[in-house]
CSV table of C-alpha atoms in Angstrom, one decimal:
chain,number,residue,atom,x,y,z
O,1,MET,CA,26.4,6.5,9.4
O,2,ALA,CA,23.1,5.8,11.2
O,3,ASP,CA,22.7,7.1,14.7
O,4,GLN,CA,22.5,3.9,16.7
O,5,ILE,CA,19.8,4.2,19.3
O,6,THR,CA,18.5,1.2,21.3
O,7,MET,CA,14.8,0.8,20.4
O,8,THR,CA,12.5,-2.1,20.0
O,9,SER,CA,10.7,-0.5,17.0
O,10,VAL,CA,13.5,0.3,14.7
O,11,ARG,CA,17.0,-0.9,13.8
O,12,ASP,CA,18.6,2.3,12.7
O,13,LEU,CA,17.8,6.0,13.1
O,14,TYR,CA,19.0,9.1,11.2
O,15,THR,CA,18.9,12.8,11.8
O,16,ALA,CA,18.2,15.1,9.0
O,17,THR,CA,22.0,15.7,8.6
O,18,THR,CA,23.0,12.0,8.6
O,19,LEU,CA,20.1,11.0,6.3
O,20,HIS,CA,21.4,13.5,3.8
O,21,GLN,CA,25.0,12.3,4.3
O,22,LEU,CA,23.9,8.7,3.7
O,23,TRP,CA,22.2,9.7,0.4
O,24,GLN,CA,25.2,11.7,-0.8
O,25,ALA,CA,27.7,9.1,0.1
O,26,ASP,CA,26.0,5.9,-1.0
O,27,PHE,CA,22.8,6.5,-2.8
O,28,SER,CA,23.0,9.7,-4.8
O,29,ASP,CA,21.9,7.7,-7.9
O,30,LEU,CA,18.4,7.6,-6.3
O,31,PRO,CA,16.2,10.7,-5.7
O,32,PHE,CA,16.5,12.1,-2.2
O,33,GLU,CA,12.7,12.1,-2.2
O,34,ALA,CA,12.8,8.3,-2.3
O,35,VAL,CA,15.1,8.2,0.6
O,36,ILE,CA,12.8,10.3,2.8
O,37,LYS,CA,9.7,8.4,1.6
O,38,GLN,CA,11.0,5.0,2.4
O,39,ASP,CA,12.3,6.1,5.8
O,40,VAL,CA,8.9,7.6,6.7
O,41,LEU,CA,7.0,4.6,5.5
O,42,ARG,CA,9.1,2.1,7.4
O,43,GLN,CA,9.0,4.1,10.7
O,44,GLY,CA,5.7,6.0,10.5
O,45,LEU,CA,5.1,9.5,11.8
O,46,SER,CA,3.1,11.5,14.2
O,47,PHE,CA,1.2,14.8,14.2
O,48,THR,CA,1.1,17.6,16.7
O,49,ALA,CA,-2.3,19.0,17.7
O,50,ALA,CA,-1.3,22.3,16.0
O,51,ALA,CA,-0.5,20.4,12.7
O,52,LEU,CA,-4.0,19.0,12.6
O,53,ASP,CA,-5.7,22.4,13.5
O,54,THR,CA,-6.1,23.4,9.8
O,55,ALA,CA,-8.7,23.6,7.1
O,56,ASP,CA,-10.7,20.6,6.2
O,57,PHE,CA,-8.7,17.8,4.4
O,58,LYS,CA,-9.3,14.2,3.4
O,59,LYS,CA,-8.9,12.0,6.6
O,60,LYS,CA,-7.4,8.6,6.8
O,61,ASP,CA,-10.2,6.1,5.9
O,62,TYR,CA,-8.4,2.9,7.0
O,63,PHE,CA,-9.4,1.4,3.7
O,64,ILE,CA,-8.1,-2.1,4.3
O,65,PHE,CA,-5.4,-2.3,6.9
O,66,THR,CA,-4.4,0.0,9.7
O,67,PHE,CA,-0.8,0.6,8.4
O,68,ASP,CA,0.0,1.9,11.9
O,69,ARG,CA,2.8,1.0,14.2
O,70,ALA,CA,0.6,1.2,17.4
O,71,PRO,CA,-2.9,0.2,18.4
O,72,LEU,CA,-5.7,2.6,17.5
O,73,ALA,CA,-6.7,2.7,21.2
O,74,ASP,CA,-3.4,4.2,22.1
O,75,MET,CA,-3.7,7.0,19.4
O,76,PRO,CA,-6.8,9.1,20.0
O,77,ASP,CA,-5.9,11.3,17.1
O,78,HIS,CA,-6.1,8.5,14.5
O,79,LYS,CA,-9.6,9.7,13.4
O,80,HIS,CA,-8.2,13.1,12.6
O,81,VAL,CA,-5.1,12.5,10.6
O,82,PRO,CA,-4.8,12.8,6.8
O,83,GLU,CA,-4.7,9.8,4.5
O,84,GLU,CA,-1.4,11.0,3.0
O,85,ILE,CA,1.0,13.9,3.1
O,86,ARG,CA,2.7,15.6,0.2
O,87,ILE,CA,6.1,17.1,1.0
O,88,PHE,CA,8.1,19.7,-0.8
O,89,THR,CA,10.7,22.3,-0.1
O,90,ASP,CA,10.8,26.0,-1.1
O,91,GLU,CA,12.6,29.1,0.0
O,92,LYS,CA,10.7,29.3,3.3
O,93,ILE,CA,11.4,25.6,4.3
O,94,ALA,CA,14.5,24.5,2.5
O,95,GLY,CA,15.3,21.4,4.5
O,96,VAL,CA,18.7,19.8,4.0
O,97,ALA,CA,18.2,19.3,0.3
O,98,PRO,CA,15.6,20.2,-2.4
O,99,VAL,CA,12.5,18.0,-2.4
O,100,GLN,CA,10.1,17.9,-5.2
O,101,PRO,CA,6.4,17.1,-4.4
O,102,THR,CA,6.3,13.6,-3.0
O,103,VAL,CA,3.2,11.7,-1.7
O,104,ILE,CA,3.6,9.5,1.3
O,105,SER,CA,1.0,7.3,3.0
O,106,VAL,CA,0.3,8.2,6.7
O,107,ARG,CA,1.3,5.4,9.1
O,108,LEU,CA,1.0,6.5,12.7
O,109,ASN,CA,3.7,5.9,15.2
O,110,PRO,CA,3.9,8.0,18.4
O,111,ASP,CA,7.5,7.1,18.8
O,112,SER,CA,8.7,8.1,15.4
O,113,PRO,CA,11.3,10.7,15.0
O,114,TYR,CA,9.3,12.0,12.0
O,115,VAL,CA,6.8,14.6,13.3
O,116,VAL,CA,4.4,16.8,11.3
O,117,ASP,CA,4.1,20.2,13.1
O,118,ARG,CA,3.0,23.8,12.5
O,119,ASP,CA,5.4,26.7,13.0
O,120,ALA,CA,4.7,30.2,14.3
O,121,GLU,CA,4.1,31.4,10.8
O,122,GLY,CA,1.4,28.8,10.3
O,123,ARG,CA,3.4,26.6,7.9
O,124,VAL,CA,2.8,22.8,8.3
O,125,LYS,CA,6.1,21.0,8.0
O,126,LEU,CA,7.8,17.6,8.3
O,127,THR,CA,10.5,17.4,10.9
O,128,LEU,CA,13.1,14.7,11.7
O,129,SER,CA,14.3,14.8,15.2
O,130,GLY,CA,13.3,18.4,15.4
O,131,ALA,CA,15.0,19.6,12.2
O,132,ASP,CA,12.9,20.8,9.2
O,133,LEU,CA,12.8,18.6,6.2
O,134,ALA,CA,10.0,19.9,4.0
O,135,ASN,CA,6.6,21.6,3.8
O,136,VAL,CA,3.5,19.4,4.2
O,137,LEU,CA,0.3,19.5,2.3
O,138,TYR,CA,-2.8,17.4,3.2
O,139,PRO,CA,-5.0,15.9,0.5
O,140,PRO,CA,-8.1,17.8,-0.4
O,141,VAL,CA,-11.6,16.4,0.3
O,142,PRO,CA,-12.8,14.9,-3.0
O,143,GLU,CA,-16.0,16.5,-4.4
O,144,TYR,CA,-17.9,13.2,-4.2
O,145,TYR,CA,-17.3,13.0,-0.5
O,146,LYS,CA,-19.6,16.1,-0.1
O,147,GLN,CA,-22.6,14.5,-2.0
O,148,GLN,CA,-25.6,12.6,-0.8
O,149,TYR,CA,-26.1,8.9,-1.3
O,150,SER,CA,-29.0,6.5,-0.8
O,151,PHE,CA,-27.0,4.4,1.7
O,152,ASP,CA,-26.4,5.5,5.3
O,153,LYS,CA,-22.6,4.7,5.4
O,154,PRO,CA,-20.0,7.4,5.0
O,155,ILE,CA,-18.7,7.5,1.5
O,156,GLY,CA,-15.2,7.0,2.8
O,157,GLU,CA,-16.3,3.6,4.1
O,158,VAL,CA,-17.9,2.6,0.8
O,159,ALA,CA,-15.5,4.0,-1.8
O,160,PRO,CA,-12.5,5.8,-0.2
O,161,ALA,CA,-10.0,7.8,-2.3
O,162,ILE,CA,-6.2,7.3,-1.9
O,163,GLU,CA,-3.1,8.2,-3.9
O,164,TRP,CA,-4.1,11.8,-3.8
O,165,GLY,CA,-7.5,11.0,-5.3
O,166,TYR,CA,-6.2,9.0,-8.2
O,167,LEU,CA,-7.4,5.6,-6.9
O,168,ILE,CA,-10.8,4.5,-5.5
O,169,TYR,CA,-10.1,1.6,-3.1
O,170,LEU,CA,-13.1,-0.8,-2.9
O,171,THR,CA,-12.5,-3.3,0.0
O,172,VAL,CA,-15.7,-5.2,-0.6
O,173,PHE,CA,-14.9,-7.9,2.0
O,174,ARG,CA,-13.4,-6.6,5.2
O,175,ASN,CA,-12.2,-9.9,6.6
O,176,CYS,CA,-10.2,-12.9,5.4
O,177,GLN,CA,-11.0,-16.5,5.6
O,178,TYR,CA,-7.4,-17.3,6.3
O,179,PHE,CA,-8.1,-16.9,10.0
O,180,GLY,CA,-5.9,-17.2,13.0
O,181,LYS,CA,-2.1,-17.3,13.3
O,182,ASP,CA,-1.8,-20.7,11.6
O,183,GLU,CA,-3.4,-19.5,8.4
O,184,GLU,CA,-3.3,-15.6,8.3
O,185,CYS,CA,-0.4,-14.1,6.4
O,186,GLN,CA,1.9,-13.2,9.3
O,187,PHE,CA,2.3,-9.5,8.4
O,188,CYS,CA,-1.4,-8.9,7.6
O,189,ASP,CA,-3.8,-7.1,9.9
O,190,ILE,CA,-7.0,-7.2,7.8
O,191,ASN,CA,-8.9,-9.2,10.5
O,192,HIS,CA,-7.2,-7.3,13.4
O,193,ASN,CA,-8.1,-4.0,11.7
O,194,TRP,CA,-11.7,-5.0,11.5
O,195,ARG,CA,-11.8,-5.7,15.2
O,196,GLN,CA,-10.0,-2.5,16.1
O,197,GLN,CA,-12.2,-0.3,13.9
O,198,LYS,CA,-15.4,-1.9,15.3
O,199,ARG,CA,-14.2,-1.2,18.9
O,200,GLU,CA,-13.5,2.4,17.9
O,201,GLY,CA,-17.1,2.8,16.6
O,202,ARG,CA,-16.2,3.1,12.9
O,203,PRO,CA,-19.2,2.0,10.7
O,204,TYR,CA,-17.3,-0.8,9.0
O,205,THR,CA,-19.3,-3.0,6.6
O,206,GLY,CA,-18.1,-6.6,6.4
O,207,VAL,CA,-19.5,-7.3,2.9
O,208,LYS,CA,-20.4,-4.3,0.7
O,209,ASP,CA,-23.5,-4.1,-1.5
O,210,PRO,CA,-22.7,-4.1,-5.2
O,211,ALA,CA,-25.4,-1.5,-5.7
O,212,HIS,CA,-23.7,0.9,-3.3
O,213,ILE,CA,-20.4,0.5,-5.1
O,214,VAL,CA,-22.0,1.2,-8.5
O,215,GLU,CA,-23.9,4.3,-7.1
O,216,ALA,CA,-20.6,5.6,-5.6
O,217,LEU,CA,-18.7,5.1,-8.9
O,218,GLU,CA,-21.4,6.8,-10.9
O,219,LYS,CA,-21.2,9.9,-8.7
O,220,ILE,CA,-17.5,9.9,-8.9
O,221,ALA,CA,-17.5,9.6,-12.7
O,222,ALA,CA,-19.9,12.5,-12.9
O,223,SER,CA,-18.2,14.9,-10.5
O,224,ASP,CA,-14.5,13.9,-10.1
O,225,SER,CA,-11.8,14.5,-12.6
O,226,VAL,CA,-8.9,13.2,-10.5
O,227,ALA,CA,-10.0,9.6,-9.9
O,228,ARG,CA,-8.8,7.5,-12.8
O,229,ALA,CA,-8.8,3.9,-11.4
O,230,PHE,CA,-10.5,1.7,-8.9
O,231,THR,CA,-9.3,-1.4,-7.1
O,232,ILE,CA,-11.7,-4.2,-6.0
O,233,THR,CA,-10.2,-6.3,-3.2
O,234,GLY,CA,-10.8,-7.9,0.2
O,235,GLY,CA,-9.8,-10.9,2.1
O,236,SER,CA,-9.3,-14.4,0.6
O,237,VAL,CA,-12.4,-16.6,0.2
O,238,THR,CA,-11.4,-20.2,0.7
O,239,GLY,CA,-14.9,-21.6,1.0
O,240,LYS,CA,-18.1,-19.7,0.4
O,241,LEU,CA,-19.1,-16.1,1.1
O,242,LYS,CA,-22.8,-15.2,0.6
O,243,ASP,CA,-23.2,-18.5,-1.2
O,244,LYS,CA,-20.4,-17.7,-3.7
O,245,ASP,CA,-16.9,-18.9,-4.2
O,246,GLU,CA,-14.1,-16.3,-4.4
O,247,VAL,CA,-14.3,-15.9,-8.2
O,248,GLU,CA,-18.0,-15.4,-8.3
O,249,PHE,CA,-18.0,-13.2,-5.2
O,250,TYR,CA,-15.5,-10.7,-6.5
O,251,LEU,CA,-16.6,-10.7,-10.1
O,252,GLN,CA,-20.2,-9.8,-9.1
O,253,TYR,CA,-19.0,-6.2,-8.4
O,254,VAL,CA,-17.5,-5.7,-11.8
O,255,ARG,CA,-20.5,-7.4,-13.5
O,256,ALA,CA,-22.8,-5.0,-11.8
O,257,MET,CA,-21.1,-2.0,-13.5
O,258,SER,CA,-22.1,-0.6,-16.8
O,259,ASP,CA,-19.7,-0.7,-19.8
O,260,LYS,CA,-19.6,3.1,-19.5
O,261,LEU,CA,-18.2,2.9,-16.0
O,262,LYS,CA,-15.7,0.3,-16.9
O,263,GLU,CA,-14.5,2.5,-19.7
O,264,ARG,CA,-14.3,5.6,-17.5
O,265,PHE,CA,-12.0,3.9,-14.9
O,266,ILE,CA,-9.0,1.6,-15.1
O,267,SER,CA,-10.4,-1.5,-13.3
O,268,LYS,CA,-8.0,-3.4,-11.0
O,269,MET,CA,-8.5,-6.4,-8.8
O,270,VAL,CA,-6.4,-7.7,-5.9
O,271,ILE,CA,-7.3,-11.3,-5.2
O,272,GLN,CA,-5.6,-14.7,-5.0
O,273,ALA,CA,-3.8,-16.4,-7.8
O,274,TRP,CA,-6.6,-17.8,-9.9
O,275,GLU,CA,-6.7,-20.6,-12.5
O,276,LEU,CA,-6.4,-19.4,-16.1
O,277,ASP,CA,-10.0,-20.1,-16.9
O,278,ASP,CA,-11.1,-17.9,-13.9
O,279,CYS,CA,-8.7,-15.1,-15.1
O,280,LYS,CA,-10.4,-15.2,-18.4
O,281,LYS,CA,-13.8,-14.8,-16.7
O,282,ALA,CA,-12.3,-11.7,-15.0
O,283,VAL,CA,-11.3,-10.3,-18.3
O,284,ASP,CA,-14.7,-11.0,-19.8
O,285,ALA,CA,-16.3,-9.2,-16.8
O,286,GLY,CA,-14.2,-6.1,-17.5
O,287,VAL,CA,-11.1,-6.4,-15.2
O,288,LYS,CA,-8.1,-4.8,-16.8
O,289,ILE,CA,-5.3,-5.2,-14.2
O,290,TYR,CA,-4.7,-8.2,-12.0
O,291,HIS,CA,-2.8,-8.2,-8.7
O,292,PRO,CA,-2.2,-11.8,-7.5
O,293,ASN,CA,0.1,-10.8,-4.7
O,294,TYR,CA,2.9,-13.3,-4.0
O,295,GLU,CA,4.0,-11.4,-0.8
O,296,VAL,CA,7.5,-12.8,-0.4
O,297,TRP,CA,9.8,-14.6,-2.9
O,298,ASP,CA,11.9,-17.0,-0.9
O,299,ALA,CA,10.2,-20.5,-0.9
O,300,GLU,CA,10.8,-21.3,2.8
O,301,LEU,CA,9.8,-17.8,3.9
O,302,PHE,CA,6.6,-18.1,1.9
O,303,LYS,CA,5.6,-21.2,3.9
O,304,LYS,CA,6.4,-19.5,7.2
O,305,ILE,CA,4.9,-16.1,6.4
O,306,CYS,CA,1.9,-17.1,4.2
O,307,PRO,CA,0.8,-20.4,5.8
O,308,GLY,CA,-2.7,-20.2,4.5
O,309,LYS,CA,-1.7,-19.5,1.0
O,310,GLU,CA,0.8,-22.3,1.1
O,311,ARG,CA,-1.8,-24.8,2.3
O,312,PHE,CA,-4.6,-23.7,0.1
O,313,ILE,CA,-2.7,-23.0,-3.2
O,314,GLY,CA,1.0,-23.5,-2.6
O,315,ARG,CA,3.9,-21.3,-3.6
O,316,GLU,CA,4.9,-23.1,-6.8
O,317,ASN,CA,1.3,-23.2,-7.9
O,318,TRP,CA,0.8,-19.6,-7.0
O,319,ILE,CA,3.8,-18.5,-9.1
O,320,SER,CA,2.8,-20.6,-12.1
O,321,ARG,CA,-0.7,-19.2,-12.0
O,322,VAL,CA,0.7,-15.7,-12.0
O,323,VAL,CA,2.8,-16.4,-15.1
O,324,ALA,CA,-0.1,-18.2,-16.8
O,325,SER,CA,-2.5,-15.2,-16.1
O,326,ALA,CA,-0.5,-13.2,-18.7
O,327,GLU,CA,-2.3,-15.1,-21.4
O,328,ALA,CA,-5.6,-13.7,-20.2
O,329,PHE,CA,-4.7,-10.1,-19.1
O,330,GLY,CA,-1.5,-9.5,-21.1
O,331,ALA,CA,1.8,-9.5,-19.2
O,332,MET,CA,1.9,-5.8,-18.6
O,333,ASN,CA,-1.5,-5.9,-16.9
O,334,VAL,CA,-0.4,-8.6,-14.4
O,335,ILE,CA,1.2,-6.7,-11.5
O,336,PRO,CA,1.7,-9.0,-8.4
O,337,ASN,CA,2.7,-7.3,-5.2
O,338,PHE,CA,5.3,-8.3,-2.6
O,339,VAL,CA,5.6,-6.9,0.9
O,340,GLY,CA,9.0,-5.2,0.7
O,341,GLY,CA,11.0,-5.9,3.9
O,342,VAL,CA,9.0,-8.7,5.5
O,343,GLU,CA,11.7,-11.1,4.4
O,344,MET,CA,13.8,-9.5,7.2
O,345,ALA,CA,11.3,-10.0,10.0
O,346,ASP,CA,13.0,-10.7,13.3
O,347,GLY,CA,13.4,-14.3,14.1
O,348,VAL,CA,11.9,-15.5,10.8
O,349,GLY,CA,13.7,-14.0,7.9
O,350,PHE,CA,17.1,-12.9,6.6
O,351,THR,CA,19.5,-11.3,9.0
O,352,ASP,CA,21.8,-10.1,6.2
O,353,GLU,CA,20.2,-7.3,4.2
O,354,ASP,CA,22.2,-8.0,1.1
O,355,LYS,CA,21.0,-11.6,1.1
O,356,ALA,CA,17.4,-10.3,1.6
O,357,VAL,CA,17.8,-7.9,-1.3
O,358,ALA,CA,19.3,-10.6,-3.5
O,359,SER,CA,16.4,-13.0,-2.8
O,360,THR,CA,13.8,-10.4,-3.6
O,361,SER,CA,15.7,-9.2,-6.7
O,362,GLU,CA,15.7,-12.8,-7.9
O,363,GLY,CA,11.9,-12.8,-7.8
O,364,LEU,CA,11.9,-9.4,-9.6
O,365,ASP,CA,14.1,-10.8,-12.4
O,366,PHE,CA,12.0,-13.9,-12.7
O,367,PHE,CA,8.8,-12.0,-13.3
O,368,MET,CA,10.2,-9.1,-15.3
O,369,SER,CA,12.0,-11.5,-17.7
O,370,LYS,CA,8.5,-12.6,-18.6
O,371,GLY,CA,7.1,-9.1,-19.0
O,372,ILE,CA,5.4,-9.1,-15.7
O,373,VAL,CA,6.3,-6.1,-13.5
O,374,PRO,CA,5.7,-6.6,-9.8
O,375,ARG,CA,5.1,-3.6,-7.4
O,376,PHE,CA,5.9,-3.5,-3.8
O,377,THR,CA,4.4,-2.0,-0.6
O,378,THR,CA,6.6,-1.1,2.3
O,379,TRP,CA,6.1,-3.5,5.2
O,380,CYS,CA,4.6,-1.9,8.3
O,381,PRO,CA,4.9,-4.1,11.4
O,382,GLU,CA,1.3,-3.7,12.7
O,383,PRO,CA,1.0,-4.4,16.4
O,384,PHE,CA,-1.6,-7.3,16.5
O,385,THR,CA,0.0,-9.4,13.8
O,386,PRO,CA,2.4,-12.3,14.5
O,387,LEU,CA,5.3,-10.2,13.1
O,388,GLY,CA,4.1,-7.0,14.7
O,389,GLU,CA,6.9,-6.8,17.3
O,390,SER,CA,9.6,-7.0,14.7
O,391,ALA,CA,11.6,-3.9,13.8
O,392,PRO,CA,11.4,-2.9,10.1
O,393,PRO,CA,14.5,-3.5,7.9
O,394,PRO,CA,17.3,-1.0,7.8
O,395,LEU,CA,16.7,2.0,5.5
O,396,THR,CA,19.6,0.8,3.4
O,397,TYR,CA,17.7,-2.4,2.6
O,398,TYR,CA,15.0,-0.4,0.9
O,399,LEU,CA,17.4,1.8,-1.0
O,400,LYS,CA,19.3,-1.2,-2.4
O,401,LEU,CA,16.0,-2.8,-3.3
O,402,LEU,CA,14.9,0.4,-5.2
O,403,ARG,CA,18.2,0.5,-7.0
O,404,ASN,CA,17.8,-3.1,-8.1
O,405,TYR,CA,14.2,-2.7,-9.0
O,406,ARG,CA,15.0,0.2,-11.4
O,407,ALA,CA,17.9,-1.7,-12.9
O,408,ILE,CA,16.0,-4.9,-13.6
O,409,HIS,CA,13.1,-2.9,-15.0
O,410,LYS,CA,15.5,-1.1,-17.3
O,411,LYS,CA,17.3,-4.3,-18.2
O,412,TYR,CA,14.1,-5.8,-19.7
O,413,GLN,CA,13.0,-2.4,-21.2
O,414,LEU,CA,9.6,-2.6,-19.6
O,415,PRO,CA,6.9,0.0,-19.6
O,416,VAL,CA,5.7,1.8,-16.5
O,417,PRO,CA,3.0,-0.3,-14.8
O,418,PRO,CA,-0.4,0.9,-15.9
O,419,GLY,CA,-3.0,2.0,-13.3
O,420,TYR,CA,-0.7,4.0,-11.1
O,421,GLY,CA,-0.6,7.4,-12.7
O,422,GLU,CA,2.5,9.1,-13.7
O,423,ALA,CA,6.0,7.8,-12.7
O,424,GLY,CA,9.0,9.9,-11.7
O,425,VAL,CA,10.1,12.3,-9.0
O,426,GLY,CA,7.6,15.0,-8.3
O,427,LYS,CA,4.9,13.1,-10.3
O,428,ALA,CA,4.2,9.8,-8.6
O,429,VAL,CA,1.1,9.4,-6.4
O,430,PHE,CA,1.6,5.8,-5.4
O,431,SER,CA,2.1,6.4,-1.7
O,432,VAL,CA,3.2,3.1,0.0
O,433,SER,CA,6.6,2.7,-1.6
O,434,ALA,CA,8.9,4.7,-3.8
O,435,PHE,CA,9.0,2.3,-6.7
O,436,MET,CA,7.0,4.7,-9.0
O,437,ASP,CA,9.2,7.6,-7.8
O,438,VAL,CA,12.4,6.0,-9.1
O,439,LEU,CA,11.1,4.9,-12.6
C-alpha cells in the first residue's frame, strides 16, 4: 500500500490517504497516533518560514545527539525550530482521522514529506505531501529558562527540558571515549554532534560543572511544576575523565545534590552496564532508575554495531550485568534502551523486517520475563555516522514492533515504566518512540 518512490533516504512513503488505509487495513489495533508518530520519527520533518514565525516557544537544544537527517550546515533554520511538536485534530483541521494530543520529537529532514506549515488563518499544521494531518503546538518556554544564573552558559545548554517539560536532560559529558569508527556505536553521533555544534557557534560544554547542575535543579524545583525527572548521562568513559573513572565521574553529580532535590525529582542515569557493586553505589548516591542501554539484541549485530562496547565489556557480560542490576535497583527500575530499527541498517542488518522484529522481540521477552521493561528510541540515521547513509526501516517494521512490545508487556503483567510520565494515547510525553503511547 506504500507509494513506492525511489529515494536514498527512505524505503517507503505514504500519502495521508494511504497512511490511513494502511492503519485501517493492517494495524487498526494500534492507535493512529502511534502510526503518525513512528513515521514522522523515522523520516523527520521540515518547517516553513511561516510556521516558525510565531510567538516564543522552547527551541531545540540538541541535548545529546542531533537526531537530524541532514548536516546542521545544510539547515540554517536548525537554531529556530522547536524541541518537539504536539499534534491534534479538531473541527478546523480534521485530518484523515481523529488524533488525540501526541508529542513528537523534532528531527529535521529537508527532504521529508512531513512539513509543518502555517495556513492563511494562522493555524500551524502538520502536512503529509501537502495534505493536512493535524494541528501543531510548540512547547512553551519553561519558566526557569527566563531566570538568571551564576554561570554564563544558556540554561538550555546546562539543563535542557524535553518531553514537553517533564524531563530535565543533563548530558554532563558531551563526548564519548569510544572514539572513531572502530569503537563508536555505528548509529551514534554524540562526537559528531559535538563537532557540528562547535562549528555552528553553539556554547557547548564538554564536561559540566556539578555546581551548575545543582544550581539549575534548585531553580527548577522552586519555579517549575511540570518537570518531574532528570536524566544524568553522557558518553562512555573507558579510562579516566577529570581523574575519575566512569562510576565516580557520573556519581559525583548525584552526590552533589541535596536529599531534598533527590526527593523532588525522579533521578535517572544512562550509562554503561556496571558491575553490581557499582550499581549499589549508584543506589546509595540516590539514583532511582538505571538505563544500561543494550542498543541491539542480536549477538552478531551487537559486535558490528557496538564494537567498542563489545571490546570493552562484551555483549554477554553486558546483558548479565543488566539482569544482575535488578538486585540493586529493583527490576522495575532497570530500563535498558534499544535503538529500534538499527537492526535493519543497510548492508549490516536484517533485510527481512519480520526477522528483525522477531529478533528484537526475543530480547524484549528475555528482559520482560525477568521483570525488566526495556524502552526503545526510534533510530535516526544521522549523516556523519557510519550508518548514516542507510534508509530507516519500513514503517510496518515499527508498527509490528509496537504490537509485539505491547503484547509481551501484557503477557508478563508488568507495570508502566516509571520516570516517563503518564502512558496512553493523548497522555504520553515520551517523544522519541510510541512505546508509551500504546501502553
